[in-house]
Amino acid sequence: MDKLVITGGKRIEGEITASGSKNSSLPIIAATLLSGSGTFTLHRIPDLQDITTFRQLFDHLGAETAFSHNTLTITTANVQSVLAPYELVKKMRASIYLLGPLLARFGHARVSLPGGCAFGPRPIDLHLMAMEKLGARITIETGFIDAVAEGGRLKGATIDFPVSSVGATGNALMAAVLAEGTTIIRNAAAEPEIEALCHFLQAMGADIRGTGTTELIIHGCDSLRHVEFSNIFDRIEAGTILAAAAITGGSVTIRGVIPSHMESVLQKFSDAGCRIETTDDTVILKSTGRLKATDITAEPFPAFPTDMQAQWMALMTQAEGTSEITDHVYHERFNHIPELNRLGAHIDIEGNWAVVHGPQALSGTKVMSTDLRASASLVLAGLVAEGTTEVLRVYHLDRGYERIETRLQNLGAEIKREKYSEFG
Ligand code: UD1
């Protein structure tokens, strides 16, 4: 296995271009299944394990893919199978994104139930509810979701989500664009990744109104075409790099961003005492290293994202005063707390509410986490911890950050990747 070995105390300084977004790549890739018309060309796709898993799923379905220099080409004309097997689905919960497009194009989909998750229950009831509303008959047996469109084609409907869900909104959208008639999605997720999916589907010929809002109106069409498309930047990677500069008292310029996608996060950096400047596609953060305790509450967009909660907590271990961190999206997403405390932080937790008592000097040791963003928070802590921090099980980080160690090295961090064995 790989680990990251970090020697703390170096300032993060320099310029970098943001990577493409993982969380928009996944539904966009899934949406290519909606058309068998030709070859899709997708630019700015990050080179991540989740993308590799998706390509394996596509191979299994009978699609052809090629990936080079962050450009992915996909031909879905020869897709024969509608089965997404457990061996691949278990590696990535986002495989559930295959359900909507397969069902919409072929009238049938058989997708393995995704397994558990490191930070609490992550149900798929809303995905299934949306498909049923659109006229699918769903049965669950032997660990598979078997969905069949009544009469062979989905039918437009009103879908009112009781909870804002990125994944269920994406799936409902992808199913609705080929359904017969009009679909209204209420309480839709308005995250930039869903907006990007809308833009992609519109480029394919879909009729979607209300893009970027919580009410989407879709007039279904008979067929969609292949397109060339450029993905949006990864706002969570960008936020993590800003946090690296903020925690080390450094300064960083990130190019290729859309500042409005990270307004709530930029505001919090500013509240914490960092200087933030933006242009149309650039964000600059300057930190003196003197940080003020700043509370955050993770909620759906445009509020502070749950995917930045762990990184913010690492930052607050170095801030003057007490900060309160609440996660309303995932109530149990706090794996990082015991590990940050092992590095010397003082964080208390009660339910989905954590209190960080800062600043505390951190000192390096071996740490490990069981999910992606929690691991990112440990890397941030390692950047300021005295001595050497070893972040084990880097495969979690590799699911969401492309070459994180190279990117941080280029910005001045002392960080390297090494092999190790967990059995001594
Ligand atoms: C996506 C992101 C993930 C991010 C999350 C919230 C991807 C691949 N992943 O995950 O990084 O942390 O959005 O911004 O884009 N829920 C239900 N029933 C469902 C579906 C969700 O109750 O059927 C609940 C979840 O338990 C959670 C809330 O809805 O409390 C939001 O989850 P959701 O937006 O669906 O997260 P994902 O799409 O899985």
Short mmCIF file of C-alpha atoms and ligand atoms in Angstrom, two decimals:
data_model
loop_
_atom_site.label_atom_id
_atom_site.label_comp_id
_atom_site.label_asym_id
_atom_site.label_seq_id
_atom_site.Cartn_x
_atom_site.Cartn_y
_atom_site.Cartn_z
CA MET A 1 0.00 0.00 0.00
CA ASP A 2 1.03 3.63 -0.35
CA LYS A 3 1.48 6.21 2.38
CA LEU A 4 2.30 9.90 2.31
CA VAL A 5 5.24 11.05 4.40
CA ILE A 6 5.04 14.74 5.25
CA THR A 7 7.60 16.89 7.02
CA GLY A 8 5.70 19.79 8.50
CA GLY A 9 6.64 23.44 8.64
CA LYS A 10 7.00 24.38 4.96
CA ARG A 11 4.91 27.21 3.54
CA ILE A 12 2.60 26.56 0.59
CA GLU A 13 3.40 29.20 -2.02
CA GLY A 14 2.84 29.46 -5.75
CA GLU A 15 0.42 29.00 -8.62
CA ILE A 16 -1.56 26.01 -9.74
CA THR A 17 -4.38 25.19 -12.15
CA ALA A 18 -7.42 23.48 -10.64
CA SER A 19 -8.15 19.90 -11.70
CA GLY A 20 -11.42 18.82 -13.28
CA SER A 21 -14.23 17.93 -10.90
CA LYS A 22 -14.64 14.31 -9.86
CA ASN A 23 -18.24 14.73 -8.75
CA SER A 24 -19.37 16.21 -12.05
CA SER A 25 -17.31 13.78 -14.16
CA LEU A 26 -19.18 10.79 -12.76
CA PRO A 27 -22.75 11.75 -13.77
CA ILE A 28 -21.50 13.23 -17.05
CA ILE A 29 -19.78 9.96 -17.94
CA ALA A 30 -22.91 8.03 -16.92
CA ALA A 31 -25.04 10.32 -19.11
CA THR A 32 -23.14 9.25 -22.24
CA LEU A 33 -25.13 6.00 -21.96
CA LEU A 34 -28.23 7.98 -22.98
CA SER A 35 -27.08 8.18 -26.60
CA GLY A 36 -25.76 5.53 -28.96
CA SER A 37 -25.09 8.07 -31.72
CA GLY A 38 -21.30 8.31 -31.83
CA THR A 39 -18.18 9.13 -29.83
CA PHE A 40 -18.25 11.54 -26.89
CA THR A 41 -15.12 13.55 -26.12
CA LEU A 42 -14.89 14.76 -22.53
CA HIS A 43 -12.11 17.15 -21.52
CA ARG A 44 -10.77 17.96 -18.07
CA ILE A 45 -11.62 14.59 -16.57
CA PRO A 46 -9.40 13.95 -13.52
CA ASP A 47 -7.18 10.86 -13.56
CA LEU A 48 -8.63 9.17 -10.48
CA GLN A 49 -9.43 5.66 -9.31
CA ASP A 50 -13.17 6.38 -9.53
CA ILE A 51 -12.81 7.22 -13.22
CA THR A 52 -10.91 3.96 -13.78
CA THR A 53 -13.70 2.07 -12.01
CA PHE A 54 -16.28 3.77 -14.22
CA ARG A 55 -14.29 2.81 -17.33
CA GLN A 56 -14.26 -0.82 -16.15
CA LEU A 57 -18.03 -0.64 -15.70
CA PHE A 58 -18.39 0.77 -19.19
CA ASP A 59 -16.19 -2.00 -20.63
CA HIS A 60 -18.46 -4.48 -18.91
CA LEU A 61 -21.55 -2.90 -20.50
CA GLY A 62 -19.96 -3.09 -23.97
CA ALA A 63 -18.92 0.57 -24.41
CA GLU A 64 -15.50 1.59 -25.69
CA THR A 65 -13.43 4.14 -23.80
CA ALA A 66 -9.97 5.69 -24.10
CA PHE A 67 -8.32 8.07 -21.66
CA SER A 68 -5.28 10.24 -22.24
CA HIS A 69 -4.13 13.58 -20.78
CA ASN A 70 -7.44 14.11 -18.97
CA THR A 71 -9.49 13.60 -22.13
CA LEU A 72 -11.89 10.69 -22.11
CA THR A 73 -13.55 9.39 -25.27
CA ILE A 74 -16.56 7.11 -24.99
CA THR A 75 -18.55 5.25 -27.63
CA THR A 76 -21.74 3.77 -26.28
CA ALA A 77 -23.29 2.58 -29.58
CA ASN A 78 -22.51 -1.09 -28.89
CA VAL A 79 -23.77 -1.25 -25.33
CA GLN A 80 -25.62 -4.57 -24.99
CA SER A 81 -25.65 -5.27 -21.28
CA VAL A 82 -27.68 -3.37 -18.69
CA LEU A 83 -26.01 -5.12 -15.76
CA ALA A 84 -23.65 -3.36 -13.33
CA PRO A 85 -21.99 -6.13 -11.27
CA TYR A 86 -21.22 -6.08 -7.54
CA GLU A 87 -17.45 -6.49 -8.05
CA LEU A 88 -17.30 -3.02 -9.64
CA VAL A 89 -20.21 -1.27 -7.91
CA LYS A 90 -18.79 -2.07 -4.46
CA LYS A 91 -15.69 -0.01 -5.30
CA MET A 92 -17.69 3.14 -5.90
CA ARG A 93 -21.11 4.18 -4.63
CA ALA A 94 -21.51 6.58 -7.56
CA SER A 95 -22.13 3.50 -9.77
CA ILE A 96 -25.77 4.07 -8.84
CA TYR A 97 -25.59 6.81 -11.53
CA LEU A 98 -25.89 4.05 -14.14
CA LEU A 99 -29.46 3.30 -13.07
CA GLY A 100 -31.18 6.36 -14.60
CA PRO A 101 -29.47 6.40 -18.01
CA LEU A 102 -29.66 2.61 -18.59
CA LEU A 103 -33.33 2.57 -17.64
CA ALA A 104 -34.09 5.58 -19.83
CA ARG A 105 -32.33 4.24 -22.94
CA PHE A 106 -33.02 0.51 -22.70
CA GLY A 107 -36.14 0.39 -20.52
CA HIS A 108 -34.31 -1.97 -18.15
CA ALA A 109 -31.38 -1.78 -15.72
CA ARG A 110 -29.88 -4.18 -13.25
CA VAL A 111 -27.47 -2.49 -10.85
CA SER A 112 -25.90 -4.09 -7.80
CA LEU A 113 -26.80 -2.42 -4.51
CA PRO A 114 -23.86 -0.27 -3.40
CA GLY A 115 -22.28 -1.38 -0.14
CA GLY A 116 -21.92 0.55 3.11
CA CYS A 117 -19.93 3.68 3.59
CA ALA A 118 -17.23 4.81 5.94
CA PHE A 119 -19.22 7.71 7.33
CA GLY A 120 -22.61 6.33 8.16
CA PRO A 121 -25.64 5.18 6.25
CA ARG A 122 -25.98 6.45 2.70
CA PRO A 123 -29.35 5.20 1.51
CA ILE A 124 -30.52 5.12 -2.12
CA ASP A 125 -34.26 5.29 -1.40
CA LEU A 126 -34.60 8.66 -3.15
CA HIS A 127 -32.99 7.31 -6.34
CA LEU A 128 -35.49 4.45 -6.34
CA MET A 129 -38.43 6.72 -5.49
CA ALA A 130 -37.57 8.94 -8.48
CA MET A 131 -37.37 5.97 -10.88
CA GLU A 132 -40.71 4.63 -9.60
CA LYS A 133 -42.34 8.04 -10.09
CA LEU A 134 -41.11 7.95 -13.69
CA GLY A 135 -42.91 4.64 -14.17
CA ALA A 136 -40.26 2.05 -13.33
CA ARG A 137 -41.12 -1.17 -11.58
CA ILE A 138 -38.38 -1.88 -9.08
CA THR A 139 -37.57 -5.15 -7.39
CA ILE A 140 -34.63 -5.81 -5.15
CA GLU A 141 -33.40 -9.36 -4.96
CA THR A 142 -30.09 -11.13 -4.45
CA GLY A 143 -28.38 -7.77 -3.87
CA PHE A 144 -29.46 -6.24 -7.18
CA ILE A 145 -31.82 -3.41 -8.09
CA ASP A 146 -33.86 -4.61 -11.03
CA ALA A 147 -35.69 -1.74 -12.71
CA VAL A 148 -38.03 -2.09 -15.67
CA ALA A 149 -39.86 0.79 -17.39
CA GLU A 150 -43.57 -0.02 -17.67
CA GLY A 151 -44.42 -0.17 -21.39
CA GLY A 152 -40.71 0.02 -22.29
CA ARG A 153 -40.33 3.77 -21.80
CA LEU A 154 -40.27 6.04 -18.73
CA LYS A 155 -43.02 8.65 -18.37
CA GLY A 156 -42.65 12.24 -17.15
CA ALA A 157 -43.83 12.91 -13.59
CA THR A 158 -43.48 15.31 -10.68
CA ILE A 159 -40.72 14.26 -8.30
CA ASP A 160 -40.67 16.08 -4.97
CA PHE A 161 -37.53 15.23 -3.01
CA PRO A 162 -37.99 15.38 0.78
CA VAL A 163 -34.21 15.86 1.16
CA SER A 164 -31.81 17.61 -1.21
CA SER A 165 -29.75 14.85 -2.82
CA VAL A 166 -27.06 15.40 -5.43
CA GLY A 167 -27.05 11.80 -6.61
CA ALA A 168 -30.81 11.31 -6.72
CA THR A 169 -31.27 14.62 -8.58
CA GLY A 170 -28.64 13.56 -11.13
CA ASN A 171 -30.24 10.16 -11.63
CA ALA A 172 -33.75 11.65 -11.95
CA LEU A 173 -32.48 14.17 -14.51
CA MET A 174 -30.76 11.54 -16.63
CA ALA A 175 -33.88 9.37 -16.57
CA ALA A 176 -36.26 12.25 -17.32
CA VAL A 177 -34.50 13.60 -20.42
CA LEU A 178 -35.58 10.54 -22.44
CA ALA A 179 -38.94 10.02 -20.69
CA GLU A 180 -42.18 10.64 -22.52
CA GLY A 181 -43.66 14.00 -21.48
CA THR A 182 -42.74 16.54 -18.83
CA THR A 183 -40.96 15.96 -15.52
CA ILE A 184 -40.74 18.47 -12.69
CA ILE A 185 -38.06 17.90 -10.06
CA ARG A 186 -38.77 19.84 -6.85
CA ASN A 187 -36.19 20.42 -4.12
CA ALA A 188 -33.55 19.47 -6.70
CA ALA A 189 -29.91 19.73 -5.65
CA ALA A 190 -28.46 22.98 -7.02
CA GLU A 191 -24.79 22.01 -6.64
CA PRO A 192 -22.51 23.20 -9.47
CA GLU A 193 -21.94 19.54 -10.40
CA ILE A 194 -25.68 19.15 -11.14
CA GLU A 195 -25.64 22.42 -13.08
CA ALA A 196 -22.72 21.03 -15.12
CA LEU A 197 -24.70 17.84 -15.78
CA CYS A 198 -27.63 19.98 -17.00
CA HIS A 199 -25.30 21.84 -19.37
CA PHE A 200 -23.96 18.55 -20.69
CA LEU A 201 -27.45 17.11 -21.23
CA GLN A 202 -28.56 20.34 -22.90
CA ALA A 203 -25.57 20.12 -25.26
CA MET A 204 -26.76 16.58 -26.10
CA GLY A 205 -30.14 18.05 -27.05
CA ALA A 206 -32.12 17.74 -23.81
CA ASP A 207 -34.77 20.32 -22.93
CA ILE A 208 -34.15 21.36 -19.31
CA ARG A 209 -35.36 24.59 -17.66
CA GLY A 210 -34.33 25.95 -14.29
CA THR A 211 -30.66 24.94 -14.50
CA GLY A 212 -28.81 25.90 -11.31
CA THR A 213 -32.04 26.20 -9.28
CA THR A 214 -33.96 23.85 -7.00
CA GLU A 215 -36.79 23.32 -9.50
CA LEU A 216 -35.96 21.63 -12.79
CA ILE A 217 -38.47 21.20 -15.61
CA ILE A 218 -37.60 18.65 -18.25
CA HIS A 219 -39.44 18.01 -21.50
CA GLY A 220 -38.42 14.51 -22.52
CA CYS A 221 -37.17 13.86 -26.04
CA ASP A 222 -36.85 10.78 -28.27
CA SER A 223 -33.09 10.74 -28.73
CA LEU A 224 -29.92 12.57 -27.76
CA ARG A 225 -26.66 13.10 -29.63
CA HIS A 226 -22.96 12.68 -28.78
CA VAL A 227 -20.99 15.85 -28.02
CA GLU A 228 -17.59 17.25 -27.08
CA PHE A 229 -17.67 18.82 -23.62
CA SER A 230 -15.32 20.44 -21.14
CA ASN A 231 -15.83 19.63 -17.47
CA ILE A 232 -15.87 22.20 -14.63
CA PHE A 233 -13.11 22.56 -12.01
CA ASP A 234 -13.07 20.65 -8.75
CA ARG A 235 -14.17 23.10 -6.06
CA ILE A 236 -13.23 20.69 -3.27
CA GLU A 237 -9.68 20.16 -4.55
CA ALA A 238 -9.33 23.94 -4.94
CA GLY A 239 -10.69 24.50 -1.41
CA THR A 240 -8.25 21.93 -0.02
CA ILE A 241 -5.29 23.68 -1.69
CA LEU A 242 -6.48 27.04 -0.31
CA ALA A 243 -6.64 25.44 3.13
CA ALA A 244 -3.06 24.19 2.68
CA ALA A 245 -1.89 27.76 2.02
CA ALA A 246 -4.01 29.13 4.87
CA ILE A 247 -2.79 26.64 7.47
CA THR A 248 0.89 27.12 6.59
CA GLY A 249 0.79 30.94 6.47
CA GLY A 250 1.45 30.83 2.73
CA SER A 251 -0.16 32.22 -0.39
CA VAL A 252 -1.50 30.52 -3.47
CA THR A 253 -3.05 31.43 -6.79
CA ILE A 254 -5.43 28.88 -8.30
CA ARG A 255 -6.30 29.31 -11.97
CA GLY A 256 -9.15 27.74 -13.90
CA VAL A 257 -11.79 28.17 -11.18
CA ILE A 258 -15.29 29.66 -11.10
CA PRO A 259 -15.24 31.71 -7.86
CA SER A 260 -19.06 31.71 -7.53
CA HIS A 261 -18.92 27.92 -7.06
CA MET A 262 -16.95 28.41 -3.86
CA GLU A 263 -18.38 31.62 -2.44
CA SER A 264 -19.34 30.20 0.97
CA VAL A 265 -15.88 28.68 1.40
CA LEU A 266 -14.08 31.86 0.29
CA GLN A 267 -16.18 33.88 2.73
CA LYS A 268 -15.12 31.59 5.58
CA PHE A 269 -11.42 31.89 4.66
CA SER A 270 -11.90 35.63 4.73
CA ASP A 271 -13.69 35.47 8.12
CA ALA A 272 -10.78 33.38 9.40
CA GLY A 273 -8.39 36.24 8.57
CA CYS A 274 -7.05 35.24 5.13
CA ARG A 275 -6.93 37.73 2.28
CA ILE A 276 -8.97 36.54 -0.70
CA GLU A 277 -8.90 38.07 -4.18
CA THR A 278 -10.76 36.75 -7.20
CA THR A 279 -10.99 37.42 -10.93
CA ASP A 280 -13.32 35.67 -13.40
CA ASP A 281 -11.32 32.44 -13.27
CA THR A 282 -8.72 32.86 -10.53
CA VAL A 283 -8.67 32.86 -6.76
CA ILE A 284 -5.76 34.09 -4.66
CA LEU A 285 -5.41 33.39 -0.94
CA LYS A 286 -2.83 35.04 1.29
CA SER A 287 -2.41 33.96 4.88
CA THR A 288 -0.21 35.32 7.64
CA GLY A 289 -0.70 32.08 9.55
CA ARG A 290 -2.66 33.96 12.24
CA LEU A 291 -6.13 32.47 11.94
CA LYS A 292 -9.33 33.38 13.77
CA ALA A 293 -11.72 30.69 15.01
CA THR A 294 -14.59 30.52 12.49
CA ASP A 295 -17.69 28.35 12.80
CA ILE A 296 -19.10 26.46 9.83
CA THR A 297 -22.27 24.47 9.19
CA ALA A 298 -22.18 22.04 6.27
CA GLU A 299 -25.41 22.13 4.25
CA PRO A 300 -26.45 21.79 0.60
CA PHE A 301 -25.15 24.35 -1.94
CA PRO A 302 -24.77 27.32 -1.79
CA ALA A 303 -23.92 26.78 1.91
CA PHE A 304 -20.59 25.40 3.08
CA PRO A 305 -20.00 21.93 1.52
CA THR A 306 -19.79 18.79 3.65
CA ASP A 307 -16.86 17.75 1.44
CA MET A 308 -14.80 20.64 2.94
CA GLN A 309 -15.86 20.07 6.56
CA ALA A 310 -12.94 17.83 7.54
CA GLN A 311 -10.36 20.13 5.93
CA TRP A 312 -11.89 23.14 7.71
CA MET A 313 -11.59 21.31 11.01
CA ALA A 314 -7.88 20.72 10.41
CA LEU A 315 -7.49 24.44 9.68
CA MET A 316 -9.33 25.43 12.86
CA THR A 317 -6.89 23.42 15.01
CA GLN A 318 -4.49 26.29 14.26
CA ALA A 319 -6.96 29.16 14.77
CA GLU A 320 -7.11 31.41 17.83
CA GLY A 321 -10.20 30.52 19.88
CA THR A 322 -13.00 27.98 19.79
CA SER A 323 -14.78 27.07 16.57
CA GLU A 324 -17.94 25.06 16.15
CA ILE A 325 -18.37 22.70 13.22
CA THR A 326 -21.74 21.15 12.40
CA ASP A 327 -22.55 18.78 9.54
CA HIS A 328 -26.21 18.69 8.54
CA VAL A 329 -25.58 16.57 5.42
CA TYR A 330 -23.74 13.61 6.95
CA HIS A 331 -24.26 13.47 10.70
CA GLU A 332 -21.57 10.86 11.24
CA ARG A 333 -18.84 12.27 9.03
CA PHE A 334 -16.27 12.75 11.80
CA ASN A 335 -13.70 9.97 11.31
CA HIS A 336 -10.96 12.54 11.25
CA ILE A 337 -11.49 13.75 14.83
CA PRO A 338 -9.73 10.92 16.71
CA GLU A 339 -6.84 11.07 14.24
CA LEU A 340 -6.51 14.86 14.43
CA ASN A 341 -6.55 14.52 18.23
CA ARG A 342 -3.75 11.95 18.00
CA LEU A 343 -1.69 14.63 16.25
CA GLY A 344 -2.30 16.93 19.23
CA ALA A 345 -5.54 18.71 18.35
CA HIS A 346 -8.19 19.30 20.99
CA ILE A 347 -11.57 18.57 19.42
CA ASP A 348 -14.72 17.52 21.27
CA ILE A 349 -17.70 15.98 19.56
CA GLU A 350 -21.34 15.57 20.41
CA GLY A 351 -23.61 14.13 17.72
CA ASN A 352 -23.03 16.06 14.51
CA TRP A 353 -21.49 19.02 16.34
CA ALA A 354 -17.75 19.35 16.95
CA VAL A 355 -15.91 21.99 18.95
CA VAL A 356 -12.30 22.74 18.05
CA HIS A 357 -10.17 24.39 20.74
CA GLY A 358 -7.34 26.21 19.02
CA PRO A 359 -4.59 26.84 18.51
CA GLN A 360 -2.83 23.61 19.44
CA ALA A 361 0.69 22.68 18.39
CA LEU A 362 0.53 19.44 16.40
CA SER A 363 3.27 16.84 16.33
CA GLY A 364 3.72 14.25 13.60
CA THR A 365 2.89 10.57 13.93
CA LYS A 366 1.27 7.79 11.87
CA VAL A 367 -2.38 8.47 11.10
CA MET A 368 -4.98 6.82 8.99
CA SER A 369 -8.49 7.45 7.94
CA THR A 370 -11.25 5.54 6.30
CA ASP A 371 -12.55 8.15 3.91
CA LEU A 372 -11.42 10.59 1.28
CA ARG A 373 -11.92 14.04 2.81
CA ALA A 374 -10.93 12.88 6.29
CA SER A 375 -7.60 11.81 4.77
CA ALA A 376 -7.25 15.25 3.18
CA SER A 377 -7.67 16.84 6.61
CA LEU A 378 -4.82 14.68 7.93
CA VAL A 379 -2.54 15.83 5.10
CA LEU A 380 -3.34 19.45 6.00
CA ALA A 381 -2.54 18.78 9.65
CA GLY A 382 0.71 17.10 8.58
CA LEU A 383 1.77 20.26 6.76
CA VAL A 384 1.95 22.14 10.10
CA ALA A 385 2.76 19.31 12.50
CA GLU A 386 6.23 19.28 13.96
CA GLY A 387 8.33 16.42 12.60
CA THR A 388 7.06 13.71 10.31
CA THR A 389 3.46 12.71 9.73
CA GLU A 390 2.69 9.51 7.87
CA VAL A 391 -0.77 9.34 6.33
CA LEU A 392 -1.49 5.67 5.70
CA ARG A 393 -3.93 4.11 3.19
CA VAL A 394 -3.51 6.82 0.59
CA TYR A 395 -5.91 5.00 -1.73
CA HIS A 396 -8.71 6.96 -0.06
CA LEU A 397 -7.07 10.24 -1.13
CA ASP A 398 -6.35 8.89 -4.60
CA ARG A 399 -10.11 8.47 -5.10
CA GLY A 400 -10.53 12.24 -5.10
CA TYR A 401 -7.21 14.02 -5.64
CA GLU A 402 -5.07 13.60 -8.75
CA ARG A 403 -1.38 13.32 -7.76
CA ILE A 404 -1.89 15.25 -4.54
CA GLU A 405 1.72 14.86 -3.43
CA THR A 406 3.11 16.23 -6.72
CA ARG A 407 0.73 19.17 -6.59
CA LEU A 408 1.69 20.03 -3.02
CA GLN A 409 5.43 19.47 -3.74
CA ASN A 410 5.18 21.98 -6.59
CA LEU A 411 3.81 24.46 -4.05
CA GLY A 412 6.71 23.92 -1.64
CA ALA A 413 5.51 21.13 0.64
CA GLU A 414 7.89 18.42 1.80
CA ILE A 415 5.78 15.38 1.00
CA LYS A 416 6.54 12.06 -0.67
CA ARG A 417 4.74 8.83 -1.45
CA GLU A 418 6.21 5.56 -0.18
CA LYS A 419 5.19 1.92 -0.20
CA TYR A 420 4.51 0.08 3.05
CA SER A 421 3.02 -3.13 4.28
CA GLU A 422 0.31 -3.19 6.94
CA PHE A 423 1.62 -6.56 8.10
CA GLY A 424 4.96 -5.29 9.37
C1 UD1 B 1 -22.57 13.59 -3.40
C2 UD1 B 1 -21.07 13.68 -3.52
C3 UD1 B 1 -20.41 13.67 -2.15
C4 UD1 B 1 -21.01 14.76 -1.28
C5 UD1 B 1 -22.53 14.67 -1.25
C6 UD1 B 1 -23.19 15.84 -0.53
C7 UD1 B 1 -20.67 12.55 -5.62
C8 UD1 B 1 -20.12 11.37 -6.33
N1 UD1 B 1 -20.60 12.52 -4.30
O1 UD1 B 1 -22.86 12.34 -2.77
O2 UD1 B 1 -19.01 13.88 -2.32
O3 UD1 B 1 -20.52 14.63 0.04
O4 UD1 B 1 -23.04 14.67 -2.60
O5 UD1 B 1 -22.84 17.05 -1.14
O6 UD1 B 1 -21.11 13.49 -6.23
N2 UD1 B 1 -29.95 10.61 0.99
C9 UD1 B 1 -31.04 9.84 1.31
N3 UD1 B 1 -31.53 8.97 0.36
C10 UD1 B 1 -30.98 8.87 -0.88
C11 UD1 B 1 -29.87 9.68 -1.21
C12 UD1 B 1 -29.37 10.53 -0.25
O7 UD1 B 1 -31.55 9.90 2.42
O8 UD1 B 1 -31.48 8.08 -1.70
C13 UD1 B 1 -29.38 11.56 2.00
C14 UD1 B 1 -27.95 11.20 2.38
O9 UD1 B 1 -27.91 10.23 3.41
C15 UD1 B 1 -27.43 12.55 2.85
C16 UD1 B 1 -28.17 13.55 1.94
O10 UD1 B 1 -29.28 12.83 1.39
O11 UD1 B 1 -27.77 12.80 4.20
C17 UD1 B 1 -27.35 14.10 0.81
O12 UD1 B 1 -26.72 13.06 0.10
P1 UD1 B 1 -26.46 13.13 -1.48
O13 UD1 B 1 -26.51 14.56 -1.90
O14 UD1 B 1 -27.37 12.17 -2.15
O15 UD1 B 1 -24.99 12.58 -1.58
P2 UD1 B 1 -24.34 11.79 -2.80
O16 UD1 B 1 -25.00 12.16 -4.09
O17 UD1 B 1 -24.25 10.33 -2.44
#
